[in-house]
mmCIF file of C-alpha atoms in Angstrom:
data_model
loop_
_atom_site.group_PDB
_atom_site.id
_atom_site.type_symbol
_atom_site.label_atom_id
_atom_site.label_comp_id
_atom_site.label_asym_id
_atom_site.label_seq_id
_atom_site.Cartn_x
_atom_site.Cartn_y
_atom_site.Cartn_z
ATOM 1 C CA UNK V 1250 -18.009 21.146 11.099
ATOM 2 C CA UNK V 1251 -21.828 21.151 11.211
ATOM 3 C CA UNK V 1252 -24.181 19.396 13.620
ATOM 4 C CA UNK V 1253 -27.353 17.820 12.299
ATOM 5 C CA UNK V 1254 -29.763 15.627 14.306
ATOM 6 C CA UNK V 1255 -27.144 15.018 17.019
ATOM 7 C CA UNK V 1256 -24.587 13.929 14.407
ATOM 8 C CA UNK V 1257 -21.509 15.793 13.225
ATOM 9 C CA UNK V 1258 -21.004 16.450 9.515
ATOM 10 C CA UNK V 1259 -17.400 16.149 8.317
ATOM 11 C CA UNK V 1260 -15.638 16.966 11.615
ATOM 12 C CA UNK V 1261 -12.434 18.940 11.266
ATOM 13 C CA UNK V 1262 -11.056 17.890 14.655
ATOM 14 C CA UNK V 1263 -11.168 14.605 16.605
ATOM 15 C CA UNK V 1264 -10.385 14.039 20.275
ATOM 16 C CA UNK V 1265 -8.214 11.114 21.376
ATOM 17 C CA UNK V 1266 -8.920 10.245 25.004
ATOM 18 C CA UNK V 1267 -5.933 7.915 25.459
ATOM 19 C CA UNK V 1268 -6.622 4.732 27.420
ATOM 20 C CA UNK V 1269 -10.311 4.547 28.430
ATOM 21 C CA UNK V 1270 -10.772 4.046 32.150
ATOM 22 C CA UNK V 1271 -7.165 4.886 32.974
ATOM 23 C CA UNK V 1272 -7.224 8.615 32.290
ATOM 24 C CA UNK V 1273 -6.244 9.440 35.874
ATOM 25 C CA UNK V 1274 -3.015 7.414 35.710
ATOM 26 C CA UNK V 1275 -2.046 8.058 32.092
ATOM 27 C CA UNK V 1276 0.720 10.418 33.161
ATOM 28 C CA UNK V 1277 2.404 7.493 34.951
ATOM 29 C CA UNK V 1278 1.783 5.069 32.079
ATOM 30 C CA UNK V 1279 3.584 7.526 29.808
ATOM 31 C CA UNK V 1280 6.853 7.075 31.738
ATOM 32 C CA UNK V 1281 7.511 3.413 30.781
ATOM 33 C CA UNK V 1282 6.192 4.119 27.271
ATOM 34 C CA UNK V 1283 8.674 6.977 26.887
ATOM 35 C CA UNK V 1284 11.499 4.807 28.272
ATOM 36 C CA UNK V 1285 10.607 2.033 25.809
ATOM 37 C CA UNK V 1286 10.648 4.544 22.958
ATOM 38 C CA UNK V 1287 14.055 5.972 23.891
ATOM 39 C CA UNK V 1288 15.592 2.500 24.281
ATOM 40 C CA UNK V 1289 14.037 1.397 20.974
ATOM 41 C CA UNK V 1290 15.440 4.446 19.167
ATOM 42 C CA UNK V 1291 18.912 3.940 20.637
ATOM 43 C CA UNK V 1292 18.940 0.193 19.937
ATOM 44 C CA UNK V 1293 17.696 0.460 16.358
ATOM 45 C CA UNK V 1294 19.972 3.375 15.477
ATOM 46 C CA UNK V 1295 22.927 1.457 16.935
ATOM 47 C CA UNK V 1296 21.900 -1.582 14.903
ATOM 48 C CA UNK V 1297 21.717 0.486 11.704
ATOM 49 C CA UNK V 1298 25.122 2.089 12.319
ATOM 50 C CA UNK V 1299 26.755 -1.285 13.016
ATOM 51 C CA UNK V 1300 25.243 -2.973 9.941
ATOM 52 C CA UNK V 1301 26.233 -0.048 7.722
ATOM 53 C CA UNK V 1302 29.810 0.222 9.023
ATOM 54 C CA UNK V 1303 30.621 -3.509 9.167
ATOM 55 C CA UNK V 1304 31.234 -4.919 5.689
ATOM 56 C CA UNK V 1305 30.818 -8.524 6.848
ATOM 57 C CA UNK V 1306 27.218 -7.753 7.879
ATOM 58 C CA UNK V 1307 26.156 -6.759 4.356
ATOM 59 C CA UNK V 1308 24.314 -10.048 3.974
ATOM 60 C CA UNK V 1309 20.580 -10.650 3.369
ATOM 61 C CA UNK V 1310 19.645 -11.434 6.977
ATOM 62 C CA UNK V 1311 21.333 -8.302 8.349
ATOM 63 C CA UNK V 1312 20.025 -6.084 5.547
ATOM 64 C CA UNK V 1313 16.505 -7.305 6.308
ATOM 65 C CA UNK V 1314 17.232 -6.529 9.952
ATOM 66 C CA UNK V 1315 18.276 -2.989 8.937
ATOM 67 C CA UNK V 1316 14.969 -2.602 7.059
ATOM 68 C CA UNK V 1317 13.130 -3.848 10.144
ATOM 69 C CA UNK V 1318 14.963 -1.347 12.355
ATOM 70 C CA UNK V 1319 14.095 1.533 10.026
ATOM 71 C CA UNK V 1320 10.402 0.586 10.026
ATOM 72 C CA UNK V 1321 10.427 0.184 13.823
ATOM 73 C CA UNK V 1322 11.827 3.702 14.256
ATOM 74 C CA UNK V 1323 9.224 5.140 11.871
ATOM 75 C CA UNK V 1324 6.322 3.221 13.445
ATOM 76 C CA UNK V 1325 7.079 4.162 17.050
ATOM 77 C CA UNK V 1326 7.788 7.794 16.091
ATOM 78 C CA UNK V 1327 4.464 7.908 14.249
ATOM 79 C CA UNK V 1328 2.403 7.295 17.394
ATOM 80 C CA UNK V 1329 4.369 8.000 20.574
ATOM 81 C CA UNK V 1330 4.864 11.807 20.433
ATOM 82 C CA UNK V 1331 1.101 12.349 20.101
ATOM 83 C CA UNK V 1332 0.437 9.707 22.750
ATOM 84 C CA UNK V 1333 2.719 11.492 25.221
ATOM 85 C CA UNK V 1334 1.014 14.758 24.292
ATOM 86 C CA UNK V 1335 -2.256 13.204 25.469
ATOM 87 C CA UNK V 1336 -0.798 11.603 28.598
ATOM 88 C CA UNK V 1337 1.447 14.423 29.833
ATOM 89 C CA UNK V 1338 0.388 17.710 28.248
ATOM 90 C CA UNK V 1339 -3.386 17.140 27.897
ATOM 91 C CA UNK V 1340 -3.431 17.853 24.161
ATOM 92 C CA UNK V 1341 -6.003 15.319 22.920
ATOM 93 C CA UNK V 1342 -7.211 17.127 19.794
ATOM 94 C CA UNK V 1343 -6.001 16.116 16.351
ATOM 95 C CA UNK V 1344 -7.088 17.340 12.938
ATOM 96 C CA UNK V 1345 -9.272 14.841 11.092
ATOM 97 C CA UNK V 1346 -7.001 14.706 8.037
ATOM 98 C CA UNK V 1347 -3.913 14.337 10.228
ATOM 99 C CA UNK V 1348 -5.666 11.508 12.064
ATOM 100 C CA UNK V 1349 -6.346 9.741 8.759
ATOM 101 C CA UNK V 1350 -2.711 10.205 7.751
ATOM 102 C CA UNK V 1351 -1.538 8.715 11.044
ATOM 103 C CA UNK V 1352 -3.949 5.796 10.558
ATOM 104 C CA UNK V 1353 -2.582 5.132 7.065
ATOM 105 C CA UNK V 1354 1.035 5.354 8.217
ATOM 106 C CA UNK V 1355 0.461 3.027 11.187
ATOM 107 C CA UNK V 1356 -1.224 0.325 9.096
ATOM 108 C CA UNK V 1357 1.261 0.733 6.237
ATOM 109 C CA UNK V 1358 4.246 0.308 8.562
ATOM 110 C CA UNK V 1359 2.578 -2.708 10.191
ATOM 111 C CA UNK V 1360 2.110 -4.361 6.792
ATOM 112 C CA UNK V 1361 5.684 -3.533 5.737
ATOM 113 C CA UNK V 1362 6.993 -5.086 8.952
ATOM 114 C CA UNK V 1363 4.951 -8.216 8.295
ATOM 115 C CA UNK V 1364 6.429 -8.443 4.794
ATOM 116 C CA UNK V 1365 9.974 -8.062 6.121
ATOM 117 C CA UNK V 1366 9.382 -10.775 8.726
ATOM 118 C CA UNK V 1367 8.187 -13.065 5.916
ATOM 119 C CA UNK V 1368 11.296 -12.250 3.871
ATOM 120 C CA UNK V 1369 13.501 -13.044 6.883
ATOM 121 C CA UNK V 1370 11.735 -16.386 7.339
ATOM 122 C CA UNK V 1371 12.253 -17.274 3.662
ATOM 123 C CA UNK V 1372 15.900 -16.197 3.865
ATOM 124 C CA UNK V 1373 16.394 -18.400 6.924
ATOM 125 C CA UNK V 1374 14.633 -21.272 5.158
ATOM 126 C CA UNK V 1375 16.868 -21.098 2.072
ATOM 127 C CA UNK V 1376 20.026 -20.612 4.182
ATOM 128 C CA UNK V 1377 19.344 -23.810 6.169
ATOM 129 C CA UNK V 1378 17.554 -26.004 3.621
ATOM 130 C CA UNK V 1379 19.573 -25.084 0.503
ATOM 131 C CA UNK V 1380 22.736 -23.296 1.664
ATOM 132 C CA UNK V 1381 24.691 -23.787 -1.578
ATOM 133 C CA UNK V 1382 22.140 -21.782 -3.568
ATOM 134 C CA UNK V 1383 21.498 -19.101 -0.943
ATOM 135 C CA UNK V 1384 23.980 -16.581 -2.363
ATOM 136 C CA UNK V 1385 22.673 -16.970 -5.907
ATOM 137 C CA UNK V 1386 19.010 -16.681 -4.855
ATOM 138 C CA UNK V 1387 19.182 -13.779 -2.379
ATOM 139 C CA UNK V 1388 21.138 -11.302 -4.475
ATOM 140 C CA UNK V 1389 21.246 -7.571 -3.766
ATOM 141 C CA UNK V 1390 18.892 -7.049 -6.703
ATOM 142 C CA UNK V 1391 16.349 -9.414 -5.146
ATOM 143 C CA UNK V 1392 16.682 -7.658 -1.778
ATOM 144 C CA UNK V 1393 15.917 -4.321 -3.431
ATOM 145 C CA UNK V 1394 12.910 -5.817 -5.206
ATOM 146 C CA UNK V 1395 11.633 -7.312 -1.933
ATOM 147 C CA UNK V 1396 11.997 -3.970 -0.144
ATOM 148 C CA UNK V 1397 10.160 -2.078 -2.879
ATOM 149 C CA UNK V 1398 7.536 -4.833 -3.208
ATOM 150 C CA UNK V 1399 6.547 -5.029 0.463
ATOM 151 C CA UNK V 1400 6.426 -1.217 0.669
ATOM 152 C CA UNK V 1401 4.188 -0.844 -2.389
ATOM 153 C CA UNK V 1402 1.981 -3.742 -1.298
ATOM 154 C CA UNK V 1403 1.413 -2.166 2.114
ATOM 155 C CA UNK V 1404 0.926 1.399 0.860
ATOM 156 C CA UNK V 1405 -1.454 0.503 -1.983
ATOM 157 C CA UNK V 1406 -3.608 -1.926 0.012
ATOM 158 C CA UNK V 1407 -3.875 0.430 3.011
ATOM 159 C CA UNK V 1408 -4.743 3.511 0.945
ATOM 160 C CA UNK V 1409 -8.381 2.474 0.171
ATOM 161 C CA UNK V 1410 -9.104 2.349 3.926
ATOM 162 C CA UNK V 1411 -8.336 6.061 4.061
ATOM 163 C CA UNK V 1412 -10.264 6.808 0.849
ATOM 164 C CA UNK V 1413 -13.356 4.873 1.978
ATOM 165 C CA UNK V 1414 -13.497 6.814 5.248
ATOM 166 C CA UNK V 1415 -12.955 10.161 3.561
ATOM 167 C CA UNK V 1416 -15.434 9.627 0.732
ATOM 168 C CA UNK V 1417 -18.158 7.428 2.250
ATOM 169 C CA UNK V 1418 -18.452 8.438 5.895
ATOM 170 C CA UNK V 1419 -19.790 11.977 6.176
ATOM 171 C CA UNK V 1420 -21.748 11.892 9.445
ATOM 172 C CA UNK V 1421 -20.334 10.907 12.834
ATOM 173 C CA UNK V 1422 -22.119 10.233 16.115
ATOM 174 C CA UNK V 1423 -19.233 11.707 18.095
ATOM 175 C CA UNK V 1424 -15.781 13.150 17.579
ATOM 176 C CA UNK V 1425 -14.297 11.425 20.649
ATOM 177 C CA UNK V 1426 -12.032 8.490 19.738
ATOM 178 C CA UNK V 1427 -11.613 5.911 22.512
ATOM 179 C CA UNK V 1428 -8.002 5.271 21.635
ATOM 180 C CA UNK V 1429 -4.545 6.763 22.097
ATOM 181 C CA UNK V 1430 -3.766 6.842 18.361
ATOM 182 C CA UNK V 1431 -5.792 6.850 15.156
ATOM 183 C CA UNK V 1432 -6.688 3.286 14.208
ATOM 184 C CA UNK V 1433 -8.956 2.168 11.364
ATOM 185 C CA UNK V 1434 -11.784 0.513 13.306
ATOM 186 C CA UNK V 1435 -11.648 3.097 16.099
ATOM 187 C CA UNK V 1436 -12.511 5.794 13.526
ATOM 188 C CA UNK V 1437 -15.007 3.689 11.557
ATOM 189 C CA UNK V 1438 -17.016 2.972 14.724
ATOM 190 C CA UNK V 1439 -17.671 6.708 15.141
ATOM 191 C CA UNK V 1440 -19.635 6.922 11.887
ATOM 192 C CA UNK V 1441 -23.413 7.258 11.824
ATOM 193 C CA UNK V 1442 -23.709 5.298 8.591
ATOM 194 C CA UNK V 1443 -23.448 1.822 7.119
ATOM 195 C CA UNK V 1444 -19.827 0.783 7.658
ATOM 196 C CA UNK V 1445 -20.005 -2.790 6.336
ATOM 197 C CA UNK V 1446 -17.878 -1.988 3.289
ATOM 198 C CA UNK V 1447 -15.187 -0.431 5.510
ATOM 199 C CA UNK V 1448 -15.195 -3.471 7.799
ATOM 200 C CA UNK V 1449 -15.112 -5.937 4.898
ATOM 201 C CA UNK V 1450 -12.200 -4.154 3.250
ATOM 202 C CA UNK V 1451 -10.352 -4.020 6.577
ATOM 203 C CA UNK V 1452 -10.791 -7.803 6.879
ATOM 204 C CA UNK V 1453 -9.579 -8.248 3.307
ATOM 205 C CA UNK V 1454 -6.383 -6.262 3.959
ATOM 206 C CA UNK V 1455 -5.716 -8.069 7.236
ATOM 207 C CA UNK V 1456 -6.085 -11.560 5.786
ATOM 208 C CA UNK V 1457 -4.453 -10.807 2.425
ATOM 209 C CA UNK V 1458 -1.327 -9.424 4.107
ATOM 210 C CA UNK V 1459 -1.003 -10.592 7.713
ATOM 211 C CA UNK V 1460 -2.933 -13.826 7.144
ATOM 212 C CA UNK V 1461 -1.004 -14.952 4.062
ATOM 213 C CA UNK V 1462 2.312 -13.829 5.556
ATOM 214 C CA UNK V 1463 1.855 -15.882 8.699
ATOM 215 C CA UNK V 1464 0.823 -18.939 6.659
ATOM 216 C CA UNK V 1465 4.001 -18.766 4.573
ATOM 217 C CA UNK V 1466 6.087 -18.090 7.690
ATOM 218 C CA UNK V 1467 4.657 -21.201 9.391
ATOM 219 C CA UNK V 1468 5.296 -23.293 6.261
ATOM 220 C CA UNK V 1469 8.867 -21.977 6.075
ATOM 221 C CA UNK V 1470 9.577 -22.948 9.668
ATOM 222 C CA UNK V 1471 8.000 -26.373 9.241
ATOM 223 C CA UNK V 1472 10.418 -26.922 6.352
ATOM 224 C CA UNK V 1473 13.291 -25.592 8.466
ATOM 225 C CA UNK V 1474 12.526 -27.884 11.421
ATOM 226 C CA UNK V 1475 12.215 -30.926 9.150
ATOM 227 C CA UNK V 1476 15.626 -30.147 7.656
ATOM 228 C CA UNK V 1477 17.210 -29.373 11.032
ATOM 229 C CA UNK V 1478 16.061 -32.604 12.680
ATOM 230 C CA UNK V 1479 17.462 -34.587 9.744
ATOM 231 C CA UNK V 1480 20.954 -33.133 10.157
ATOM 232 C CA UNK V 1481 23.465 -35.820 11.216
ATOM 233 C CA UNK V 1482 25.444 -33.712 13.699
ATOM 234 C CA UNK V 1483 23.909 -32.581 16.962
ATOM 235 C CA UNK V 1484 26.009 -29.389 16.985
ATOM 236 C CA UNK V 1485 24.716 -28.447 13.539
ATOM 237 C CA UNK V 1486 21.125 -29.024 14.671
ATOM 238 C CA UNK V 1487 21.609 -26.831 17.733
ATOM 239 C CA UNK V 1488 23.272 -24.073 15.722
ATOM 240 C CA UNK V 1489 20.502 -24.023 13.103
ATOM 241 C CA UNK V 1490 17.770 -24.141 15.745
ATOM 242 C CA UNK V 1491 19.454 -21.353 17.719
ATOM 243 C CA UNK V 1492 19.514 -19.166 14.602
ATOM 244 C CA UNK V 1493 15.738 -19.403 14.268
ATOM 245 C CA UNK V 1494 14.808 -18.901 17.933
ATOM 246 C CA UNK V 1495 15.180 -15.110 17.741
ATOM 247 C CA UNK V 1496 12.988 -14.972 14.640
ATOM 248 C CA UNK V 1497 10.283 -17.119 16.230
ATOM 249 C CA UNK V 1498 10.154 -14.919 19.357
ATOM 250 C CA UNK V 1499 9.634 -11.786 17.249
ATOM 251 C CA UNK V 1500 7.031 -13.492 15.037
ATOM 252 C CA UNK V 1501 4.995 -14.704 18.001
ATOM 253 C CA UNK V 1502 4.997 -11.325 19.736
ATOM 254 C CA UNK V 1503 4.112 -9.408 16.557
ATOM 255 C CA UNK V 1504 1.318 -11.639 15.267
ATOM 256 C CA UNK V 1505 -0.261 -12.667 18.591
ATOM 257 C CA UNK V 1506 -0.727 -9.077 19.787
ATOM 258 C CA UNK V 1507 -1.702 -7.992 16.273
ATOM 259 C CA UNK V 1508 -4.485 -10.542 15.885
ATOM 260 C CA UNK V 1509 -5.647 -9.926 19.466
ATOM 261 C CA UNK V 1510 -6.143 -6.233 18.675
ATOM 262 C CA UNK V 1511 -7.730 -7.045 15.313
ATOM 263 C CA UNK V 1512 -10.317 -9.530 16.605
ATOM 264 C CA UNK V 1513 -11.081 -7.552 19.768
ATOM 265 C CA UNK V 1514 -12.435 -4.696 17.650
ATOM 266 C CA UNK V 1515 -14.846 -7.104 15.951
ATOM 267 C CA UNK V 1516 -15.568 -9.856 18.480
ATOM 268 C CA UNK V 1517 -14.253 -8.826 21.880
ATOM 269 C CA UNK V 1518 -17.339 -7.257 23.392
ATOM 270 C CA UNK V 1519 -16.506 -8.527 26.889
ATOM 271 C CA UNK V 1520 -12.860 -7.417 26.949
ATOM 272 C CA UNK V 1521 -12.328 -4.218 28.993
ATOM 273 C CA UNK V 1522 -11.499 -1.263 26.705
ATOM 274 C CA UNK V 1523 -8.539 -0.285 28.877
ATOM 275 C CA UNK V 1524 -6.956 -3.746 28.392
ATOM 276 C CA UNK V 1525 -7.606 -3.681 24.655
ATOM 277 C CA UNK V 1526 -6.106 -0.209 24.125
ATOM 278 C CA UNK V 1527 -3.155 -0.923 26.433
ATOM 279 C CA UNK V 1528 -2.278 -4.091 24.509
ATOM 280 C CA UNK V 1529 -2.763 -2.242 21.206
ATOM 281 C CA UNK V 1530 -0.193 0.306 22.358
ATOM 282 C CA UNK V 1531 2.203 -2.441 23.421
ATOM 283 C CA UNK V 1532 1.685 -4.127 20.050
ATOM 284 C CA UNK V 1533 3.229 -1.072 18.381
ATOM 285 C CA UNK V 1534 5.853 -0.238 21.020
ATOM 286 C CA UNK V 1535 7.227 -3.633 22.071
ATOM 287 C CA UNK V 1536 8.536 -4.884 18.656
ATOM 288 C CA UNK V 1537 10.784 -1.811 18.131
ATOM 289 C CA UNK V 1538 12.123 -2.419 21.653
ATOM 290 C CA UNK V 1539 12.562 -6.190 21.316
ATOM 291 C CA UNK V 1540 13.971 -6.502 17.808
ATOM 292 C CA UNK V 1541 17.439 -4.985 18.426
ATOM 293 C CA UNK V 1542 17.693 -6.681 21.832
ATOM 294 C CA UNK V 1543 16.684 -10.144 20.586
ATOM 295 C CA UNK V 1544 18.761 -10.043 17.426
ATOM 296 C CA UNK V 1545 21.690 -8.406 19.202
ATOM 297 C CA UNK V 1546 21.761 -11.091 21.894
ATOM 298 C CA UNK V 1547 21.197 -14.043 19.539
ATOM 299 C CA UNK V 1548 23.491 -12.914 16.681
ATOM 300 C CA UNK V 1549 27.196 -13.328 17.447
ATOM 301 C CA UNK V 1550 28.460 -10.961 14.734
ATOM 302 C CA UNK V 1551 26.290 -8.099 15.954
ATOM 303 C CA UNK V 1552 27.060 -8.858 19.591
ATOM 304 C CA UNK V 1553 30.818 -8.815 18.951
ATOM 305 C CA UNK V 1554 30.588 -5.599 16.961
ATOM 306 C CA UNK V 1555 28.539 -3.885 19.692
ATOM 307 C CA UNK V 1556 31.091 -4.962 22.325
ATOM 308 C CA UNK V 1557 33.950 -3.685 20.163
ATOM 309 C CA UNK V 1558 32.206 -0.358 19.547
ATOM 310 C CA UNK V 1559 31.342 0.175 23.213
ATOM 311 C CA UNK V 1560 34.862 -0.772 24.323
ATOM 312 C CA UNK V 1561 36.329 1.635 21.776
ATOM 313 C CA UNK V 1562 34.058 4.448 22.957
ATOM 314 C CA UNK V 1563 34.939 3.727 26.598
ATOM 315 C CA UNK V 1564 38.647 3.799 25.748
ATOM 316 C CA UNK V 1565 38.321 7.112 23.894
ATOM 317 C CA UNK V 1566 36.371 8.649 26.770
ATOM 318 C CA UNK V 1567 38.989 7.439 29.272
ATOM 319 C CA UNK V 1568 41.879 8.526 27.039
ATOM 320 C CA UNK V 1569 40.599 12.019 26.360
ATOM 321 C CA UNK V 1570 39.414 12.411 29.937
ATOM 322 C CA UNK V 1571 42.826 11.406 31.277
ATOM 323 C CA UNK V 1572 44.589 13.714 28.789
ATOM 324 C CA UNK V 1573 42.298 16.537 29.838
ATOM 325 C CA UNK V 1574 43.155 15.956 33.505
ATOM 326 C CA UNK V 1575 46.902 15.972 32.745
ATOM 327 C CA UNK V 1576 46.556 19.136 30.666
ATOM 328 C CA UNK V 1577 44.499 20.721 33.423
ATOM 329 C CA UNK V 1578 47.139 19.715 36.006
ATOM 330 C CA UNK V 1579 49.986 21.224 33.957
ATOM 331 C CA UNK V 1580 47.956 24.374 33.350
ATOM 332 C CA UNK V 1581 47.305 24.781 37.074
ATOM 333 C CA UNK V 1582 50.955 24.052 37.867
ATOM 334 C CA UNK V 1583 52.148 26.605 35.281
ATOM 335 C CA UNK V 1584 49.716 29.206 36.604
ATOM 336 C CA UNK V 1585 50.965 28.605 40.159
ATOM 337 C CA UNK V 1586 54.583 29.107 39.064
ATOM 338 C CA UNK V 1587 53.677 32.364 37.327
ATOM 339 C CA UNK V 1588 51.964 33.585 40.453
ATOM 340 C CA UNK V 1589 54.984 32.660 42.627
ATOM 341 C CA UNK V 1590 57.400 34.465 40.276
ATOM 342 C CA UNK V 1591 55.155 37.539 40.274
ATOM 343 C CA UNK V 1592 55.057 37.515 44.079
ATOM 344 C CA UNK V 1593 58.868 37.242 44.326
ATOM 345 C CA UNK V 1594 59.294 40.099 41.861
ATOM 346 C CA UNK V 1595 56.905 42.242 43.927
ATOM 347 C CA UNK V 1596 58.811 41.426 47.149
ATOM 348 C CA UNK V 1597 62.173 42.175 45.607
#
């Protein structure tokens, strides 16, 4: 790393300050963040185990949900350990290349999650609007192709962001990043160079993935609502509408916070940095927490399986605990008898 005219040439290390303006209370902010992470890990792992073990859940909607859970685990694990290192252990430094890798992973996982949410909306649309053809359309081969497609789309479109920073931006005004994780615009703003190409490509990726996905999701749900309101039976309308409520909640949370963070970097000059960074953190931590809770509560098959699993575990704990107490009682009783016999022998 070389300094030239108050700029830094190719820095090897960057410094993440966490949440600007809230440095003095970051240690307390880390507690709910850590709790959210632990609950998200437990909920998503439980969801994956249930979907894998229950044969009746090997259907498109639940397999998409398993993909979503896997991405949620990867996304939250990608940012939270380093974030807690900043908040609790005062370890703000991160290697420049590692920071770029984290940036690429974060944006790739975000784009994959958007693609999976679109696939879930299309699956819901076909299941309600054309139920007789749903099984023939959403085959296991198509599910595999969708999974590979959304992953490649996200990875390939996010990679140039990393390459443009590495190859074009050589000089930086500072090495201090006003963020708690490595984000594309947060790094680009540090550069002492023309960053218009980086900004334009970032806009292209955002609108070509998130923008198009949300358009198709909205169109899918318009089609769903038209079909639902034309159903003759009120019970059928309520059941179909109830199926989509969980999806809509997740979509709103994901895209509203996502676009807030995206536009704040470019247009939100009057928004306090602490609010922007805090909401950016929640944007990445809340979906992994909400997804298993929302889908678990709204999906009867998953809810029943969770209840059965928890009841079984409680029974096993009670059974083995009770058996252990009985064994312990008999062991103590036997030991007492041995001691009594030994005492009588000594007296005699």
